[in-house]
Short mmCIF file of C-alpha atoms in Angstrom, two decimals:
data_model
loop_
_atom_site.label_atom_id
_atom_site.label_comp_id
_atom_site.label_asym_id
_atom_site.label_seq_id
_atom_site.Cartn_x
_atom_site.Cartn_y
_atom_site.Cartn_z
CA LEU A 17 -49.16 -37.69 17.09
CA THR A 18 -50.74 -37.29 20.69
CA PHE A 19 -47.04 -35.09 21.19
CA THR A 20 -47.99 -33.22 17.43
CA THR A 21 -51.51 -32.14 19.73
CA TYR A 22 -49.34 -31.39 22.89
CA ALA A 23 -46.82 -29.12 21.02
CA LEU A 24 -49.41 -27.62 18.41
CA GLN A 25 -51.17 -26.25 20.98
CA TRP A 26 -47.89 -25.29 23.62
CA VAL A 27 -45.73 -22.86 20.56
CA THR A 28 -48.66 -21.84 19.32
CA VAL A 29 -50.13 -20.57 22.85
CA MET A 30 -46.43 -19.35 23.44
CA ALA A 31 -45.84 -17.57 20.23
CA PHE A 32 -49.12 -15.55 20.32
CA PHE A 33 -49.38 -14.97 23.70
CA PRO A 34 -46.75 -11.61 23.60
CA THR A 35 -48.79 -10.33 20.91
CA LEU A 36 -52.49 -10.94 23.10
CA LEU A 37 -50.82 -9.51 26.18
CA MET A 38 -50.18 -6.08 23.47
CA GLU A 39 -53.12 -5.84 21.66
CA ASN A 40 -55.90 -6.60 24.36
CA ARG A 41 -54.49 -5.59 28.19
CA GLY A 42 -51.47 -2.80 26.26
CA PHE A 43 -48.73 -4.81 27.28
CA THR A 44 -45.25 -3.57 26.41
CA ALA A 45 -43.89 -5.69 24.69
CA GLY A 46 -41.26 -5.53 27.59
CA ALA A 47 -44.13 -6.81 30.33
CA ALA A 48 -45.77 -9.16 28.16
CA SER A 49 -42.19 -11.20 27.43
CA TRP A 50 -41.37 -11.07 30.93
CA LEU A 51 -44.91 -12.80 31.32
CA THR A 52 -44.43 -15.10 28.19
CA ALA A 53 -41.31 -16.29 29.69
CA LEU A 54 -42.47 -17.02 33.28
CA MET A 55 -45.50 -19.32 31.11
CA VAL A 56 -42.58 -20.72 28.78
CA ALA A 57 -40.51 -21.60 32.54
CA VAL A 58 -43.92 -23.67 34.37
CA ASN A 59 -43.62 -26.31 31.72
CA VAL A 60 -40.16 -26.88 33.03
CA PRO A 61 -42.50 -28.70 36.98
CA GLY A 62 -44.57 -29.75 34.66
CA ASN A 63 -41.69 -32.10 32.90
CA LEU A 64 -40.01 -32.82 35.94
CA LEU A 65 -43.86 -33.61 37.51
CA GLY A 66 -44.89 -36.21 35.27
CA GLY A 67 -41.15 -38.36 35.28
CA TRP A 68 -42.23 -38.11 39.40
CA LEU A 69 -45.87 -39.53 38.48
CA LEU A 70 -45.10 -42.27 36.12
CA GLN A 71 -41.93 -43.76 38.30
CA ARG A 72 -45.41 -43.70 41.43
CA GLY A 73 -47.15 -46.19 39.44
CA PHE A 74 -49.86 -43.37 38.02
CA ARG A 75 -51.03 -45.09 34.63
CA ARG A 76 -49.77 -42.72 31.65
CA GLY A 77 -52.88 -42.63 29.36
CA ARG A 78 -54.34 -41.21 32.07
CA LEU A 79 -52.12 -38.92 33.08
CA LEU A 80 -52.03 -37.78 29.45
CA VAL A 81 -56.55 -37.58 28.97
CA GLY A 82 -56.09 -35.20 32.54
CA ALA A 83 -53.06 -33.68 30.65
CA CYS A 84 -54.91 -32.86 27.29
CA LEU A 85 -57.87 -32.07 28.70
CA THR A 86 -57.29 -29.51 31.58
CA MET A 87 -54.60 -27.83 28.22
CA GLY A 88 -57.84 -27.82 26.34
CA VAL A 89 -59.69 -25.97 28.74
CA ALA A 90 -57.02 -23.43 29.92
CA GLY A 91 -56.62 -22.42 26.13
CA LEU A 92 -60.58 -21.90 25.32
CA VAL A 93 -59.74 -19.74 28.98
CA ILE A 94 -56.75 -17.75 26.86
CA PHE A 95 -57.61 -16.15 24.50
CA TYR A 96 -61.54 -14.55 25.14
CA PRO A 97 -60.84 -11.07 26.33
CA GLN A 98 -64.24 -11.31 28.39
CA PHE A 99 -62.54 -12.94 31.19
CA SER A 100 -60.08 -10.75 33.33
CA PHE A 101 -56.10 -10.75 32.18
CA SER A 102 -56.38 -12.53 35.85
CA LEU A 103 -58.09 -15.24 34.60
CA GLN A 104 -56.20 -15.32 31.87
CA TYR A 105 -52.89 -16.00 32.67
CA THR A 106 -53.84 -18.25 35.62
CA ALA A 107 -55.14 -20.64 32.86
CA CYS A 108 -51.55 -20.15 30.72
CA LEU A 109 -49.68 -20.74 33.59
CA ILE A 110 -52.13 -23.92 34.07
CA PHE A 111 -52.16 -24.16 30.47
CA SER A 112 -48.63 -24.81 30.11
CA GLY A 113 -47.76 -26.03 34.51
CA VAL A 114 -49.91 -29.62 33.18
CA GLY A 115 -49.00 -29.29 29.65
CA GLY A 116 -45.66 -30.56 30.94
CA LEU A 117 -46.76 -33.56 31.81
CA ILE A 118 -47.15 -34.75 28.62
CA PRO A 119 -43.69 -34.57 27.09
CA ALA A 120 -42.50 -36.64 29.97
CA ALA A 121 -45.56 -39.20 29.59
CA ILE A 122 -44.66 -39.67 25.39
CA PHE A 123 -40.89 -39.91 25.90
CA GLY A 124 -41.41 -42.15 28.59
CA ALA A 125 -43.67 -44.33 26.99
CA SER A 126 -41.32 -45.17 23.95
CA PRO A 127 -39.42 -47.38 25.65
CA VAL A 128 -42.26 -49.63 26.28
CA LEU A 129 -44.17 -49.04 23.30
CA ALA A 130 -40.72 -49.28 20.92
CA PRO A 131 -41.54 -52.31 18.77
CA HIS A 132 -37.82 -54.09 19.89
CA PRO A 133 -35.31 -52.14 21.77
CA ARG A 134 -33.10 -51.13 18.35
CA LEU A 135 -36.19 -48.78 18.02
CA LEU A 136 -35.87 -47.12 20.46
CA ALA A 137 -33.74 -44.47 18.65
CA THR A 138 -36.27 -44.50 15.74
CA THR A 139 -39.14 -44.50 17.60
CA ASN A 140 -37.94 -41.16 19.84
CA GLY A 141 -37.01 -39.95 16.59
CA LEU A 142 -40.62 -40.42 15.22
CA ILE A 143 -42.00 -38.81 18.76
CA LEU A 144 -39.87 -35.81 17.99
CA GLN A 145 -41.34 -35.36 14.18
CA GLY A 146 -44.61 -35.47 16.08
CA SER A 147 -43.25 -32.16 17.79
CA ASN A 148 -41.95 -30.13 14.82
CA PHE A 149 -45.18 -31.27 13.31
CA GLY A 150 -46.92 -29.99 15.22
CA GLN A 151 -44.59 -26.90 15.94
CA VAL A 152 -44.59 -25.93 12.27
CA LEU A 153 -49.16 -26.52 12.01
CA GLY A 154 -50.17 -24.25 14.86
CA PRO A 155 -49.02 -20.87 14.61
CA PRO A 156 -50.18 -20.50 10.89
CA LEU A 157 -52.80 -22.13 11.24
CA LEU A 158 -53.82 -19.63 14.52
CA ALA A 159 -52.37 -17.19 12.31
CA TRP A 160 -55.23 -18.45 10.08
CA MET A 161 -58.26 -18.10 11.74
CA VAL A 162 -57.21 -15.00 13.80
CA SER A 163 -56.96 -13.33 10.25
CA THR A 164 -59.70 -14.65 8.71
CA THR A 165 -62.15 -14.02 11.17
CA GLY A 166 -60.97 -10.62 12.82
CA THR A 167 -61.05 -12.10 16.27
CA TRP A 168 -59.00 -13.54 18.71
CA GLN A 169 -61.79 -14.86 20.01
CA SER A 170 -61.79 -18.25 17.23
CA ALA A 171 -57.83 -19.50 18.68
CA PRO A 172 -58.97 -21.36 21.54
CA TRP A 173 -60.70 -23.56 18.98
CA ILE A 174 -57.79 -24.85 16.99
CA LEU A 175 -56.30 -25.31 20.89
CA ALA A 176 -59.81 -27.29 21.71
CA ALA A 177 -59.81 -29.26 18.68
CA ALA A 178 -56.18 -30.30 19.07
CA ALA A 179 -56.45 -31.05 22.77
CA GLY A 180 -59.83 -32.98 21.75
CA CYS A 181 -57.72 -35.19 19.38
CA GLY A 182 -54.82 -35.42 21.95
CA VAL A 183 -57.85 -37.02 24.46
CA VAL A 184 -58.64 -39.48 22.14
CA LEU A 185 -55.14 -40.28 20.94
CA SER A 186 -54.53 -40.83 24.26
CA PHE A 187 -57.08 -43.38 25.12
CA LEU A 188 -55.73 -44.77 22.66
CA LEU A 189 -52.26 -44.54 23.81
CA GLY A 190 -53.26 -46.03 27.62
CA ARG A 191 -54.57 -48.51 25.47
CA MET A 192 -52.00 -49.92 23.90
CA GLU A 193 -49.53 -50.03 27.17
CA LYS A 194 -51.79 -52.54 28.29
CA ARG A 195 -51.19 -55.32 26.00
CA PRO A 196 -49.33 -58.97 27.34
CA GLY A 197 -45.91 -57.60 27.68
CA LEU A 198 -45.80 -54.23 27.59
CA THR A 199 -45.69 -52.77 31.01
#
């Protein structure tokens, strides 16, 4: 479920960012595509950093809570036209880069939290299904919200709600990992 909240936010921003840039900032399709591609690419170092931090003993629950909170705050900035483009784009890069910590933390948790080593593949499959659910749910939900209200300013509330759920789920995941025998 934590991965669902991440995927819902990340895929939704990635999918609608080019449209947002063209509608609110007057970018061409090509320029909006390049800026979005950079946003997507920034997610990779976040994934690598997440693995590096976990290998050095950083607590998974704290890593997830921090990443979810960061994505939530950055998501609020991305869709408000009152903010400068520089601030919005910086928030977008932070959103994607810090968000990249989440897949590393979640997939790194599967060997620790799988009920049995034989169920590791099943656990990873459930994680991927959570990702798929977030990807399917997020874009239509945001599109519905924006078309209903007629403004992009309603979009961040979906991201903030998903981030809030991600924070709660991350706390729970951190507590699960503290159980005896699960470290």
